[in-house]
Short mmCIF file of C-alpha atoms and ligand atoms in Angstrom, two decimals:
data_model
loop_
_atom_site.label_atom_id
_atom_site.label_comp_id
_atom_site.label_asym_id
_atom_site.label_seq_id
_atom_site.Cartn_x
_atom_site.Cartn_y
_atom_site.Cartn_z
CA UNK A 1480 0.00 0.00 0.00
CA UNK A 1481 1.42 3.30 -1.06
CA UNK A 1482 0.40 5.77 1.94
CA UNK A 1483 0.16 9.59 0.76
CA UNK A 1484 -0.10 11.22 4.18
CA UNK A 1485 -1.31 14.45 3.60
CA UNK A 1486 0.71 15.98 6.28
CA UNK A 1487 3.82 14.56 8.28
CA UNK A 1488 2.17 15.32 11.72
CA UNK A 1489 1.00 12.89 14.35
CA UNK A 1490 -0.68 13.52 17.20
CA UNK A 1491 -0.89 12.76 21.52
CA UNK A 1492 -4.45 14.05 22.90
CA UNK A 1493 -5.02 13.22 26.68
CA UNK A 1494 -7.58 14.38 28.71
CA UNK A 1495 -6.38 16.31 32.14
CA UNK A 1496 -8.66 13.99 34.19
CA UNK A 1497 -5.89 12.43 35.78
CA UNK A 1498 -2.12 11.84 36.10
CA UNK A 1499 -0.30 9.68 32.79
CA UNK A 1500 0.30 6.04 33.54
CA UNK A 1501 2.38 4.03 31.09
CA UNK A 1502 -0.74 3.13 28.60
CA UNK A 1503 -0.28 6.99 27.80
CA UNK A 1504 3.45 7.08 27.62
CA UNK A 1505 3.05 3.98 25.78
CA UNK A 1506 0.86 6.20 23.03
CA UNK A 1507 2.81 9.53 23.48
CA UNK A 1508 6.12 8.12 22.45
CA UNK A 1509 4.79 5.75 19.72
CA UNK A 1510 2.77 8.72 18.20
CA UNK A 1511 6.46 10.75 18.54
CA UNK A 1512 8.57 8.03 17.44
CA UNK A 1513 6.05 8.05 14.31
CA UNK A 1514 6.62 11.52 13.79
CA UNK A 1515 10.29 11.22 13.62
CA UNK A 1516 9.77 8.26 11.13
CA UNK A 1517 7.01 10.85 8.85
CA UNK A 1518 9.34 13.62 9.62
CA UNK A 1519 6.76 15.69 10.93
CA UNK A 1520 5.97 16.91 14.11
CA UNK A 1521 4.08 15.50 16.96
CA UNK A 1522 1.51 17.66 17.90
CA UNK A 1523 -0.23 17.55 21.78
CA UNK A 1524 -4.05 19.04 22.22
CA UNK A 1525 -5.99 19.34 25.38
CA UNK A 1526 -9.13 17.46 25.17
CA UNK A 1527 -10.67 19.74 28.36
CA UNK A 1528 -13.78 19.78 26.99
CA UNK A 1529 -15.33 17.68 30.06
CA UNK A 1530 -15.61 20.71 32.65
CA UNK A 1531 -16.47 18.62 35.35
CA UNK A 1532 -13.29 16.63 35.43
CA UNK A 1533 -10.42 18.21 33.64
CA UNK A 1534 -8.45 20.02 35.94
CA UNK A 1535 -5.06 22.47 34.93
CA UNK A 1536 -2.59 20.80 37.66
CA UNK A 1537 -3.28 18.04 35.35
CA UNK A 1538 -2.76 19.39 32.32
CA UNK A 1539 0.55 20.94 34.21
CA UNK A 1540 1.67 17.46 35.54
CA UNK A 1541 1.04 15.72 31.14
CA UNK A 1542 3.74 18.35 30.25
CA UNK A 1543 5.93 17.79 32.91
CA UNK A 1544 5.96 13.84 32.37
CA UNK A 1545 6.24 13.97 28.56
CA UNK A 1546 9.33 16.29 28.99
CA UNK A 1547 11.15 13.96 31.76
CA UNK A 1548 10.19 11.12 29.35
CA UNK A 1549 12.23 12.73 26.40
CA UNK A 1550 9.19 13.93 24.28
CA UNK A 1551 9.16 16.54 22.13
CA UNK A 1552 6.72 17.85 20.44
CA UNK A 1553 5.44 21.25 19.01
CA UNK A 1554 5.28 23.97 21.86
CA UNK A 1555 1.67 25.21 20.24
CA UNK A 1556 -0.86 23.48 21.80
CA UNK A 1557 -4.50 23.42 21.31
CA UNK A 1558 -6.45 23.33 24.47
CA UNK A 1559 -10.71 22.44 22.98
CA UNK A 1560 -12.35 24.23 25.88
CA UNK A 1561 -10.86 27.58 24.11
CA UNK A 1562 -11.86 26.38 20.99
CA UNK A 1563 -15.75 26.08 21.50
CA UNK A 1564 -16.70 28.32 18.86
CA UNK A 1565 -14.75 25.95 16.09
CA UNK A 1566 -17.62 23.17 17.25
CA UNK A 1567 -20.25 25.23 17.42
CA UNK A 1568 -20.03 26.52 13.50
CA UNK A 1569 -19.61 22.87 12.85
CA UNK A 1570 -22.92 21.80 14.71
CA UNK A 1571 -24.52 24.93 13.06
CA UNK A 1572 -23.49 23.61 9.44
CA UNK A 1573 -24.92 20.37 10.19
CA UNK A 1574 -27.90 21.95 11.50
CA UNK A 1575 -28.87 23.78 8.64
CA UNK A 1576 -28.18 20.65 6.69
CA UNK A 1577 -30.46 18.87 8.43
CA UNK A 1578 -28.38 16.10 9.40
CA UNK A 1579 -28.66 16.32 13.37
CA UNK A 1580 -31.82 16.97 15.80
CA UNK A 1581 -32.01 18.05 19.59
CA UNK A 1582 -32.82 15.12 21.89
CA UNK A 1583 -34.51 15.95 24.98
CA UNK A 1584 -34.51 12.45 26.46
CA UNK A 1585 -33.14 11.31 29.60
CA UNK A 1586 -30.64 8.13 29.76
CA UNK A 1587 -33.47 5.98 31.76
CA UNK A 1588 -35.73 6.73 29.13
CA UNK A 1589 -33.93 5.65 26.18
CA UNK A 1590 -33.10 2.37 28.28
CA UNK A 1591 -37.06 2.26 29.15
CA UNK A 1592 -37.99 2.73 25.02
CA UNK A 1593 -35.40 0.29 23.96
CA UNK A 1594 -36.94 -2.44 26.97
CA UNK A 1595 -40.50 -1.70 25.44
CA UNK A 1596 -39.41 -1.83 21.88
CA UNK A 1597 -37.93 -5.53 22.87
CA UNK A 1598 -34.49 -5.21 21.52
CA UNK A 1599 -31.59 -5.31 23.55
CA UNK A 1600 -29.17 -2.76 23.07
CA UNK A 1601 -26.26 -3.43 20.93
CA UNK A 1602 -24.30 -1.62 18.65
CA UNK A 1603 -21.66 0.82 18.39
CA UNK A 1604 -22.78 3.43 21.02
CA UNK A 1605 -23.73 0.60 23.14
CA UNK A 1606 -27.40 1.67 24.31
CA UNK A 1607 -28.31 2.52 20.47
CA UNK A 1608 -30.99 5.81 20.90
CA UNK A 1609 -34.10 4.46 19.61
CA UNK A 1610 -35.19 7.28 17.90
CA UNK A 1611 -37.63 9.34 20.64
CA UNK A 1612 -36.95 12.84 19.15
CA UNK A 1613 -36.31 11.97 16.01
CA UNK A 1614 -39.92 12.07 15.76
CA UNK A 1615 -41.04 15.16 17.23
CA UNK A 1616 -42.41 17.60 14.56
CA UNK A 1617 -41.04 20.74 13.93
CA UNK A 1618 -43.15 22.52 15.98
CA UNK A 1619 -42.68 20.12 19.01
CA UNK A 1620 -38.52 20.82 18.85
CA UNK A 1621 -38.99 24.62 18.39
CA UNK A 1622 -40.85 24.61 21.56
CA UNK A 1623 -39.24 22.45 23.96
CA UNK A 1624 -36.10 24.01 22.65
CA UNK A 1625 -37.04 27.25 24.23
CA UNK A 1626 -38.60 25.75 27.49
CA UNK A 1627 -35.30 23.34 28.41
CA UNK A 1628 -32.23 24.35 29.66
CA UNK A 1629 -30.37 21.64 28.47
CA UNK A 1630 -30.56 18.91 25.53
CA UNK A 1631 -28.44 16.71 23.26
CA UNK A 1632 -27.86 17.00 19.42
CA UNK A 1633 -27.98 13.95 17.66
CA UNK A 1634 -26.92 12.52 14.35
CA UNK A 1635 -29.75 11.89 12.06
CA UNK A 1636 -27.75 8.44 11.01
CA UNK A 1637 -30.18 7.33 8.60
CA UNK A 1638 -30.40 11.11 6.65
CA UNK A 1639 -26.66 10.76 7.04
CA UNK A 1640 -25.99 7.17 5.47
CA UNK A 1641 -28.37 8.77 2.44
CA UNK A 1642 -25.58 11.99 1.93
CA UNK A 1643 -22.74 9.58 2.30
CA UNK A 1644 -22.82 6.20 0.87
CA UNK A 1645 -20.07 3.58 1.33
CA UNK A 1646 -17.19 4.95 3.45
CA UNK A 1647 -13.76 3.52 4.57
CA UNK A 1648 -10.90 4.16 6.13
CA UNK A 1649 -7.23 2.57 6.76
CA UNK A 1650 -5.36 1.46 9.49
CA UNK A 1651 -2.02 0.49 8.88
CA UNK A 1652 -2.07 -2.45 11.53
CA UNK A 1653 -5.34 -3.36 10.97
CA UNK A 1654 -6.31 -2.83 7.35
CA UNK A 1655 -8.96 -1.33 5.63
CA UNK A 1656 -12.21 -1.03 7.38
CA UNK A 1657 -15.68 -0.03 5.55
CA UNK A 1658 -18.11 2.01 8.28
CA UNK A 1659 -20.77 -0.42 9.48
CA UNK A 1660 -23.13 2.48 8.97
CA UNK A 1661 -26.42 0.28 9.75
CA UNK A 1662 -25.15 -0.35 13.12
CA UNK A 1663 -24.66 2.98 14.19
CA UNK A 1664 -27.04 4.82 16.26
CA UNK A 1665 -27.86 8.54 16.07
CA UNK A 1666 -24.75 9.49 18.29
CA UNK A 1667 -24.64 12.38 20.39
CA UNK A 1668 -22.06 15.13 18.82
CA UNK A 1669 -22.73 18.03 21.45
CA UNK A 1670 -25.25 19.50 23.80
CA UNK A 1671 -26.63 23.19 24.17
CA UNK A 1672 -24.15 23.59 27.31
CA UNK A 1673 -21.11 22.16 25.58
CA UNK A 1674 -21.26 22.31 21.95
CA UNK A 1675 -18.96 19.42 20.82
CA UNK A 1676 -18.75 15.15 22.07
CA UNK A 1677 -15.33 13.81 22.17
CA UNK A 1678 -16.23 12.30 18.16
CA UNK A 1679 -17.02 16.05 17.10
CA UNK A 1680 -14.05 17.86 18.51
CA UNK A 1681 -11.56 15.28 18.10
CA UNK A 1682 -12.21 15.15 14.20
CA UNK A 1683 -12.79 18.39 13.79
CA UNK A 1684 -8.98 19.36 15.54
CA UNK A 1685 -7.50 16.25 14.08
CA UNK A 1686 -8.18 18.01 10.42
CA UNK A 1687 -7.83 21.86 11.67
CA UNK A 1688 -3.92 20.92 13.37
CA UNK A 1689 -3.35 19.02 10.16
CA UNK A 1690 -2.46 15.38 11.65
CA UNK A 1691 -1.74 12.89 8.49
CA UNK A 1692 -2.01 10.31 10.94
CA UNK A 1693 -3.90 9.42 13.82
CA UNK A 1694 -2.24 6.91 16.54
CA UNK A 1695 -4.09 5.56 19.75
CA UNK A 1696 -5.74 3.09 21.14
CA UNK A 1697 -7.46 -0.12 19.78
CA UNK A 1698 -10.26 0.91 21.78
CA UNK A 1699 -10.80 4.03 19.75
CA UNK A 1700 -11.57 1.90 16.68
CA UNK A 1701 -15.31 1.70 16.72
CA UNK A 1702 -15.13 5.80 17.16
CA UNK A 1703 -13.24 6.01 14.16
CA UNK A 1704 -16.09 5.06 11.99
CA UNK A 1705 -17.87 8.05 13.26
CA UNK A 1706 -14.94 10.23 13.05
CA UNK A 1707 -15.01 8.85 9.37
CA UNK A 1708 -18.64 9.83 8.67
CA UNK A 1709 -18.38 13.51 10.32
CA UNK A 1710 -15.58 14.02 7.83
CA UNK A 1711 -17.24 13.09 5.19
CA UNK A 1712 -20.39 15.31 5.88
CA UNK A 1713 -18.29 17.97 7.09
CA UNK A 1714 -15.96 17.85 4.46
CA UNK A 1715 -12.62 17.27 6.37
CA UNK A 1716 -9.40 15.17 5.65
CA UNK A 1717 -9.28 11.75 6.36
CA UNK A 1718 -6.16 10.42 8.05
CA UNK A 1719 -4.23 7.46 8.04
CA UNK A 1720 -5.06 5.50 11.54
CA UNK A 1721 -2.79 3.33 13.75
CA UNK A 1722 -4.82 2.13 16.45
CA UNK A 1723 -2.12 0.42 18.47
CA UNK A 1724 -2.48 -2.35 21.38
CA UNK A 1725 -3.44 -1.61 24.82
CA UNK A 1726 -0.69 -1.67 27.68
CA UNK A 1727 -1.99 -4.30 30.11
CA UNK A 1728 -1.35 -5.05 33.52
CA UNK A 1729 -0.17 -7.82 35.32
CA UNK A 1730 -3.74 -9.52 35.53
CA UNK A 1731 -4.22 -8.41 31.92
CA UNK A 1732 -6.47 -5.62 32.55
CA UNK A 1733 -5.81 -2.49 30.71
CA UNK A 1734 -4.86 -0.06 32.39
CA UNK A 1735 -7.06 3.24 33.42
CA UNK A 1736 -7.34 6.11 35.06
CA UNK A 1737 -10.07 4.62 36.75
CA UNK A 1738 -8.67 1.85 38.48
CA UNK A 1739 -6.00 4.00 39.79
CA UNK A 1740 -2.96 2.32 37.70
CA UNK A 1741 0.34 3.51 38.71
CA UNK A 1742 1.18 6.88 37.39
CA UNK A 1743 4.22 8.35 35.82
CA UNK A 1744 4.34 10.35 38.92
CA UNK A 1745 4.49 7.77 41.04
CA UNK A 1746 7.31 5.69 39.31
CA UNK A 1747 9.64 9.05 39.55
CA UNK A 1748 9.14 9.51 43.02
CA UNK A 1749 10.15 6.16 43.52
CA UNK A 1750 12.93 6.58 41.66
CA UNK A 1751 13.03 5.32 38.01
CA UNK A 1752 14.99 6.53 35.55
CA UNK A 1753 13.12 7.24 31.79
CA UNK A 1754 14.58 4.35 30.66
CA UNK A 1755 13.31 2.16 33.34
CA UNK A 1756 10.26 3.43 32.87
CA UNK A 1757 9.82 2.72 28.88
CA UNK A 1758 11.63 -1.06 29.79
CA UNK A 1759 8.49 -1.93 31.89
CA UNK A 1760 6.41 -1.74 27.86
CA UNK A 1761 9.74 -2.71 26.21
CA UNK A 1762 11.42 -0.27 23.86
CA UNK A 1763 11.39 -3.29 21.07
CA UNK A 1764 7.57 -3.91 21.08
CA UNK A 1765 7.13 -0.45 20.66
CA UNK A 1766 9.83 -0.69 17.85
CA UNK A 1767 8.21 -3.41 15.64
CA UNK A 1768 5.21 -1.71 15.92
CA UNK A 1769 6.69 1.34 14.22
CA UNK A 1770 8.13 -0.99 11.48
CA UNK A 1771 5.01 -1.02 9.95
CA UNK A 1772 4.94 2.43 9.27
CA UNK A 1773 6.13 3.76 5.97
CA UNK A 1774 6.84 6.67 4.55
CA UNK A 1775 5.42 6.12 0.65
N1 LIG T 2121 -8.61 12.23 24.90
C1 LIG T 2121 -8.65 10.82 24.68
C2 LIG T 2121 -8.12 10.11 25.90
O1 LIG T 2121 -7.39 10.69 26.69
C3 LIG T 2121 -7.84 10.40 23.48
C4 LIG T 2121 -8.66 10.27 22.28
C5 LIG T 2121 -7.91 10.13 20.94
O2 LIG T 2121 -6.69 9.88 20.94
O3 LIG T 2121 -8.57 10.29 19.92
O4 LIG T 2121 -8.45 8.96 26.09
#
């Protein structure tokens, strides 16, 4: 396969949530290490867009690791809670093309309308929206639009699937994948409070900081279909994808930020070097991954 990146940049994206544990040095260094090998840059962006739980001694403690690591990267960083207004043009454009709809439904009673409609949920998004405000007329949306304080726009998958057609998109460790696009639900892509999902502002940044290819974790693949469709409605670039695999732990689970895996942090204060540090993953599995990338 001849790849024609269209740019030479890859990309790291955490989320300040929590301190780095070696999954995320793991994906940091293989998505500099692919840089070097594109001779690009890597590229770092804030995904701060959860309010709630991003915090900025996090975000302070990401840069701090990746620099003791040995990472370098380019010192302009995008941070997506100042970039709101980017999303919101791109939920506007879908809007007015009448591709997404405002759900005012709460998660109990999408579970309660899939139970009655005697399906059980599967799919992509998991608990696969069955449709509820899909319905509502015209009328019905303008007025509960003014009267709630908050709701959720969905993708209108099946006016979607009729704009689109047959899409695909590569990964260079996993091959070419087609988008399963009668499995996917109408997925939520932003809300009035917060105008962007994780799918929306992560493709919409990938193609605005010009990243030729995308590298993270297996268990991003399912998103990438609908990072594949938003491009294609919204008219973005389409990357080349690496999803690499998952750092386990000991008892094979991956590791998370929610079960409190042992952070970068942690490791320095107890004394490891770098090197130490990228021996625990193995310097060689993260080199024979890289083999498989090619420049043309
Ligand atoms: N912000 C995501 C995370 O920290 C990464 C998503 C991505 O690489 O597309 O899990």
């Amino acid at each position: 396969m001849n790849y024609n990146y269209y740019s030479d940049h890859t990309r790291f994206a955490p989320s300040p949530t929590g301190y780095l544990h070696l999954g995320h040095v793991f994906s940091a260094l293989f998505a500099y290490e692919a840089s070097k090998i594109l001779g690009g840059e890597l590229i770092i962006r804030i995904e701060d867009i959860d309010k709630q739980r991003s915090r900025s001694h996090f975000e302070k403690s990401i840069f701090e690791d990746l620099d003791w690591i040995g990472i370098k990267y380019r010192k302009i960083i995008r941070r997506q809670s100042e970039k709101m207004s980017d999303y919101e043009a791109a939920i506007e454009e879908l809007d007015r093309l009448n591709l997404i709809y405002p759900c005012f439904c709460t998660r109990s009673e999408i579970q309660s309308e899939i139970l009655r409609a005697g399906y059980a949920p599967h799919g992509i998004d998991h608990l696969v929206y069955p449709g509820t405000c899909r319905r509502l007329s015209k009328n019905e949306k303008e007025k509960r639009i003014k009267t709630n304080k908050n709701y959720a726009w969905r993708l209108d998958i099946r006016s979607a699937a009729k704009k689109i057609g047959k899409l695909s998109w590569h990964d260079i460790r996993l091959g070419n994948h087609e988008v399963p696009v009668g499995i996917i639900g109408d997925v939520v892509i932003g809300r009035k409070d917060v105008p962007s999902s994780y799918h929306l502002a992560s493709t919409l940044d990938d193609h605005i900081q010009r990243v030729g290819l995308v590298t993270r974790g297996e268990d991003l693949v399912e998103s990438t279909h609908i990072h594949r469709i938003l491009q294609s409605l919204l008219g973005l670039k389409t990357p080349f994808y690496f999803h690499h695999p998952l750092i386990l732990d000991s008892s094979g689970v991956r590791l998370s930020k929610r079960t409190r895996a042992q952070t970068i942090r942690a490791m320095k204060a107890r004394g490891l070097s770098p090197k130490e540090v990228i021996n625990l993953f193995g310097k060689k599995n993260l080199l024979s991954l890289l083999s498989l990338i090619k420049k043309n």
